[in-house]
mmCIF file of C-alpha atoms in Angstrom:
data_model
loop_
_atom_site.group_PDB
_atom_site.id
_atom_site.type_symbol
_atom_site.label_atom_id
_atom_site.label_comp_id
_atom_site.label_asym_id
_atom_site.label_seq_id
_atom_site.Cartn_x
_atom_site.Cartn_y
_atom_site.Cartn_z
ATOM 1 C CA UNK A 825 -6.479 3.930 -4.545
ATOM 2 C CA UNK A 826 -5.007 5.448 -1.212
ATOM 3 C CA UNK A 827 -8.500 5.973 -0.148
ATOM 4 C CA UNK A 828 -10.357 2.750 -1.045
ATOM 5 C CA UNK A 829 -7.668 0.774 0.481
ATOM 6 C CA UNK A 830 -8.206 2.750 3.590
ATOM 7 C CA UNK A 831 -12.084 2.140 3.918
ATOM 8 C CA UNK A 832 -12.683 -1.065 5.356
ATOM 9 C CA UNK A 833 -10.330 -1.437 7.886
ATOM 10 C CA UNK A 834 -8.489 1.128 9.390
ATOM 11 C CA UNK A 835 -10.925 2.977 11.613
ATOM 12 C CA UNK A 836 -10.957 -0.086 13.544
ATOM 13 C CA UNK A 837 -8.684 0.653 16.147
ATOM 14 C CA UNK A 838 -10.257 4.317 16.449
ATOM 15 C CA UNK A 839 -13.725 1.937 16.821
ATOM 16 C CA UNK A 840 -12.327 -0.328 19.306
ATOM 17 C CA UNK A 841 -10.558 2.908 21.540
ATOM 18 C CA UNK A 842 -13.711 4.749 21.737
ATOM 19 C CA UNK A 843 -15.870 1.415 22.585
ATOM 20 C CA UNK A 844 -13.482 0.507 24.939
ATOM 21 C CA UNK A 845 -13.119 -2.732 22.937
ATOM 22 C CA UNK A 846 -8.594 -2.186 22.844
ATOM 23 C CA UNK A 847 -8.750 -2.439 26.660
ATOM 24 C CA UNK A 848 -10.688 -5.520 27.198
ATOM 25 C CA UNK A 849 -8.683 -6.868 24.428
ATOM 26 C CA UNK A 850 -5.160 -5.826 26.127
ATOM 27 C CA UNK A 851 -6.193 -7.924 29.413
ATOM 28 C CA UNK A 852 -6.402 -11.354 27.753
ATOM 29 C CA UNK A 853 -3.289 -10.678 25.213
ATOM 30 C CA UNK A 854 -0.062 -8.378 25.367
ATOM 31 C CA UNK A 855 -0.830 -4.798 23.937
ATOM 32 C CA UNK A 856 2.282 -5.499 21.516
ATOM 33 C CA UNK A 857 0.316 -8.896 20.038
ATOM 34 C CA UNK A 858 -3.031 -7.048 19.780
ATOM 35 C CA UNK A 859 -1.235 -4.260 17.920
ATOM 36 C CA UNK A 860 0.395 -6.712 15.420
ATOM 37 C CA UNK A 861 -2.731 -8.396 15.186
ATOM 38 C CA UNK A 862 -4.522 -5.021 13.951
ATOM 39 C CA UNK A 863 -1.594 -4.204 12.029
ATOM 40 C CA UNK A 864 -1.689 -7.178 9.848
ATOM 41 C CA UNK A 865 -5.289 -7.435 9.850
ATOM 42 C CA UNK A 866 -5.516 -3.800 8.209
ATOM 43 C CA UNK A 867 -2.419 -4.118 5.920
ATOM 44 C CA UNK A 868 -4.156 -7.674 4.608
ATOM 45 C CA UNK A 869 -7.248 -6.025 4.325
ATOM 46 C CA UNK A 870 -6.050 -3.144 2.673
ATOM 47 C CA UNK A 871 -3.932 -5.190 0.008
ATOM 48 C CA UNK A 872 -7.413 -7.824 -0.744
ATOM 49 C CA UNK A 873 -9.101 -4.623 -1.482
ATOM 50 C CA UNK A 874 -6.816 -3.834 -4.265
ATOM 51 C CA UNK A 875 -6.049 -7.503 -4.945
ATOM 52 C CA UNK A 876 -10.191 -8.373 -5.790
ATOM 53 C CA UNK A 877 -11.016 -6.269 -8.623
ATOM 54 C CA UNK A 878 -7.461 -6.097 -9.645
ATOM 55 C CA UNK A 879 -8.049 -9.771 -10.826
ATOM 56 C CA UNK A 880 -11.318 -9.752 -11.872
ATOM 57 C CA UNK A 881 -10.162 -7.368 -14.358
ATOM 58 C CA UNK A 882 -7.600 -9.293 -15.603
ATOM 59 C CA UNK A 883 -9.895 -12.508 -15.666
ATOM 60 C CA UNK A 884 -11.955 -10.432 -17.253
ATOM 61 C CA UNK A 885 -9.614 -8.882 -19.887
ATOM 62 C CA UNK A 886 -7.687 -12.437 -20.725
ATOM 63 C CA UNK A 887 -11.138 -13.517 -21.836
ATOM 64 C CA UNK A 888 -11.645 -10.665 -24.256
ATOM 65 C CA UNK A 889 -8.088 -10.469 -25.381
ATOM 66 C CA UNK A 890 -6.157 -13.746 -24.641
ATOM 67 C CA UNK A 891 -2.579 -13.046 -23.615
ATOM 68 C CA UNK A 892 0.312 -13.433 -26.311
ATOM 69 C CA UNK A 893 4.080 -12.894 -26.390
ATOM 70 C CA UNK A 894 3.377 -8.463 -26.339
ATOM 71 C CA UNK A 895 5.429 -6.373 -28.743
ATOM 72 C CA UNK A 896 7.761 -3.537 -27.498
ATOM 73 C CA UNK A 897 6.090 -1.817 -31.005
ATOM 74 C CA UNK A 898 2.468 -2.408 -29.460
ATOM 75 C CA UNK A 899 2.650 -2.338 -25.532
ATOM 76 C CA UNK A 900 3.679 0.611 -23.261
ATOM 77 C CA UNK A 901 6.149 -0.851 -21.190
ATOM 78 C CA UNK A 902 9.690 1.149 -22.258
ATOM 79 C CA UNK A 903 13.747 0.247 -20.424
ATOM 80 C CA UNK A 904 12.924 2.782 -18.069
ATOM 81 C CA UNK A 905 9.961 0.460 -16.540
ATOM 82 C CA UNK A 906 11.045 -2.007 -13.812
ATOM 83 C CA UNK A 907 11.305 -5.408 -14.659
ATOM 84 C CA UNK A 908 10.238 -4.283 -18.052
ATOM 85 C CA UNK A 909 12.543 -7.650 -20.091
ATOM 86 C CA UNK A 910 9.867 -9.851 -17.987
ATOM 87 C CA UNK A 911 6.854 -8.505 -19.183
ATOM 88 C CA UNK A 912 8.151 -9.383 -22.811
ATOM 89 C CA UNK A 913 9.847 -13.193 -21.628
ATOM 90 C CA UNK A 914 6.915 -14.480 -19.563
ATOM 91 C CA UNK A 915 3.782 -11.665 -19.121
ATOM 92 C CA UNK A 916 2.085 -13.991 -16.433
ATOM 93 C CA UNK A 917 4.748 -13.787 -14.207
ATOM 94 C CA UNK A 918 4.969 -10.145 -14.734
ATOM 95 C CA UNK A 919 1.457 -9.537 -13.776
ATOM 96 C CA UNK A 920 1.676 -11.878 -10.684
ATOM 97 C CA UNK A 921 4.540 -9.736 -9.980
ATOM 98 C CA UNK A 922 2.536 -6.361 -10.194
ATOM 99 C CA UNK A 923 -0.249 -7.726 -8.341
ATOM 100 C CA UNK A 924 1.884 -8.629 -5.291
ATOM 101 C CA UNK A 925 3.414 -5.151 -5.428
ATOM 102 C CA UNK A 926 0.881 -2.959 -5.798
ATOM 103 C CA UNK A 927 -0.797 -5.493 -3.093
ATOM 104 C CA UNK A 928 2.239 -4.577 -0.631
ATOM 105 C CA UNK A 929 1.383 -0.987 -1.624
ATOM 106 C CA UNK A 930 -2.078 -0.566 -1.197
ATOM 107 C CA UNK A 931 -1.464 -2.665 2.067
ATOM 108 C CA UNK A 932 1.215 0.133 3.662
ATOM 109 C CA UNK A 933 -1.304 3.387 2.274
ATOM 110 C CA UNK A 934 -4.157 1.567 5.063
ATOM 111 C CA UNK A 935 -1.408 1.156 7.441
ATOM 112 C CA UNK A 936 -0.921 4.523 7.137
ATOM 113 C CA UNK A 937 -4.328 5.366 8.520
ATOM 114 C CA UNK A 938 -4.424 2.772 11.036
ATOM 115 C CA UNK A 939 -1.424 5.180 12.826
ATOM 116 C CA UNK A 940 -3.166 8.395 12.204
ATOM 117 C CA UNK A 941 -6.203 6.636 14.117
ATOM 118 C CA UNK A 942 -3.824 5.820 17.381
ATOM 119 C CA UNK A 943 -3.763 9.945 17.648
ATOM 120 C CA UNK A 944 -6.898 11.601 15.445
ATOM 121 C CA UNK A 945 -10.020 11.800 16.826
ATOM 122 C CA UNK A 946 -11.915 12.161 13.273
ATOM 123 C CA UNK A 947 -13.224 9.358 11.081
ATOM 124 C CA UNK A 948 -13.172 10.958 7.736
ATOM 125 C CA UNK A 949 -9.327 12.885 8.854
ATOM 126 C CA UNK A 950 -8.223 9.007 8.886
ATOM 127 C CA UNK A 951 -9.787 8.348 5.576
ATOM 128 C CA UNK A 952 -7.991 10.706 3.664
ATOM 129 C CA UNK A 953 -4.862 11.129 5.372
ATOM 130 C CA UNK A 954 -3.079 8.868 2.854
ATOM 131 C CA UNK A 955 -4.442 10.349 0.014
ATOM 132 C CA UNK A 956 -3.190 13.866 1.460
ATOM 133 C CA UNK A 957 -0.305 12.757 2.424
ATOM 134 C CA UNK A 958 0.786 10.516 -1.347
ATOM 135 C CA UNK A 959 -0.762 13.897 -2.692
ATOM 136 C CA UNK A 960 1.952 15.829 -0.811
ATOM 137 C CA UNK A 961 4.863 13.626 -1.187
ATOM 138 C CA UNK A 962 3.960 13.848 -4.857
ATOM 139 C CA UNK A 963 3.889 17.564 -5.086
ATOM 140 C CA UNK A 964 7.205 17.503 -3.274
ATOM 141 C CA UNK A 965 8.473 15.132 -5.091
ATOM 142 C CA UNK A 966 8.149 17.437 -8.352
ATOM 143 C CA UNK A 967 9.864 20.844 -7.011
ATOM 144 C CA UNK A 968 12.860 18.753 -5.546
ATOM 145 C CA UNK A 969 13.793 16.481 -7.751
ATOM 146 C CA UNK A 970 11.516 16.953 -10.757
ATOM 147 C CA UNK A 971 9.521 13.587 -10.191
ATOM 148 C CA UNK A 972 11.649 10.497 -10.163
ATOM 149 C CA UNK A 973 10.725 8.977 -6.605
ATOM 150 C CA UNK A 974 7.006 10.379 -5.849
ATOM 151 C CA UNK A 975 4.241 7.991 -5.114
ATOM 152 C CA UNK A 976 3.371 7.693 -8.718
ATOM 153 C CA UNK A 977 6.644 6.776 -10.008
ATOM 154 C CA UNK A 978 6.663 4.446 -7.311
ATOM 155 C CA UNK A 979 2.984 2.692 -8.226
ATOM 156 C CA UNK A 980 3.946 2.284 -12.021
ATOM 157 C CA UNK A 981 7.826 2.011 -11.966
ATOM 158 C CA UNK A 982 9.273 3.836 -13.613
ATOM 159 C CA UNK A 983 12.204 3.978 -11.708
ATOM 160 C CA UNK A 984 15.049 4.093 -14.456
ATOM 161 C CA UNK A 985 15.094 -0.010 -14.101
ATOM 162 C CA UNK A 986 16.658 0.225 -10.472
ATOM 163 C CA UNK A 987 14.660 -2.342 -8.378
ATOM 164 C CA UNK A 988 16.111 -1.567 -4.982
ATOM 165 C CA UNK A 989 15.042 2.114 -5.055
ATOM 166 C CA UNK A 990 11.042 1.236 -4.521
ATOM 167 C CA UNK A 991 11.581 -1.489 -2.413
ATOM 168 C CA UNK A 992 14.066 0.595 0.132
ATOM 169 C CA UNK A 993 10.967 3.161 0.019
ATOM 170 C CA UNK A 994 8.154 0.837 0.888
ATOM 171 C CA UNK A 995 10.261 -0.513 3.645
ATOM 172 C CA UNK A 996 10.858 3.120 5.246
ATOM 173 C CA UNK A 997 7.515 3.427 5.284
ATOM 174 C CA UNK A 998 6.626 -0.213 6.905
ATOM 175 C CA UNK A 999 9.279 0.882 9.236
ATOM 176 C CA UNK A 1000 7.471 4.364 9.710
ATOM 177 C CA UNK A 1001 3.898 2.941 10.412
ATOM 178 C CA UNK A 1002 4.888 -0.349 12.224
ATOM 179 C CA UNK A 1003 7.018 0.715 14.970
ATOM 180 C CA UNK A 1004 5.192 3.712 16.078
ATOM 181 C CA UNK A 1005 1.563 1.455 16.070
ATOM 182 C CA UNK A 1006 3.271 -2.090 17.789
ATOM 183 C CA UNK A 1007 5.712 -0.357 19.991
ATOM 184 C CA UNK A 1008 3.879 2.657 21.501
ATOM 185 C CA UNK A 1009 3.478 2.210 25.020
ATOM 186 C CA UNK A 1010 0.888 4.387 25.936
ATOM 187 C CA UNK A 1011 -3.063 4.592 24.729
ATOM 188 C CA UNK A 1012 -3.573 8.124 22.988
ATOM 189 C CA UNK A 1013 -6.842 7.875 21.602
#
């Protein structure tokens, strides 16, 4: 996933520095509004490229097998899972719910690349920095505190039924990609 999400979009600013494209751009808006702009654009387009065959799938599954009421007996969902009571109560609403958060995920791994393109020079290095990076945290993640808040855990989780825990994570790292892309004064590439 980190990678996929990262393909379509987020050598675009990298693109537009080397073209010159950013600086004809910056003279008919503010350099914070074109940053925003690219931002969003890449986040969006990172989270539609998760969202797409995310739901053909499940079009595509509900067709085959045609959702019931699940069974804690049959399904894989355990109290550890977040939101895991909802999945049992009302699986549509579940799913929606898992769609818009791993959208929101998949939409902060390309925003991830779109700031290592403001100061690497290297189309594939921007490609797989989040992918080296969610590979790192994980590894991390495993010697220090034997798993419990690594990428992973984050993408399916299981994060012993505490919502606020992934949701305080995906907002450090909005925080740690937005600011330094919008509010960065100076052209580095």
């Amino acid at each position: 996933m980190p990678i996929l999400v990262v393909i379509p979009y987020a050598t675009s600013y990298y693109s537009d520095c080397r073209s010159g494209y950013n600086k004809q751009m910056v003279t008919r808006v503010s350099r914070r509004s074109y940053h925003q702009a690219k931002y969003f654009a890449n986040f969006i387009s990172g989270a539609l490229i998760f969202l797409a065959p995310a739901f053909i799938n499940f079009v595509m599954t509900s067709w085959i097998y045609p959702i019931h009421n699940p069974s804690p007996l049959v399904a894989g969902l355990h109290e550890y899972n977040l939101f895991y009571n909802l999945f049992y109560d009302v699986p549509y609403v579940y799913i929606l719910g898992c769609m818009v958060y791993y959208c929101i995920i998949s939409g902060l791994l390309a925003s991830i690349a779109i700031l290592v393109s403001k100061y690497i020079e290297n189309y594939f290095s921007i490609i797989i920095t989040p992918f080296v990076l969610a590979f790192v945290a994980m590894y991390i993640d495993r010697i220090l505190n034997g798993g419990y808040f690594g990428l992973m855990v984050i993408v399916n989780g299981k994060v012993m039924k505490e919502f606020y825990i992934p949701l305080i994570m995906l907002g450090i790292i909005f925080v740690i990609t937005y600011i330094p892309f919008v509010y960065d004064k100076k052209e580095v590439v």
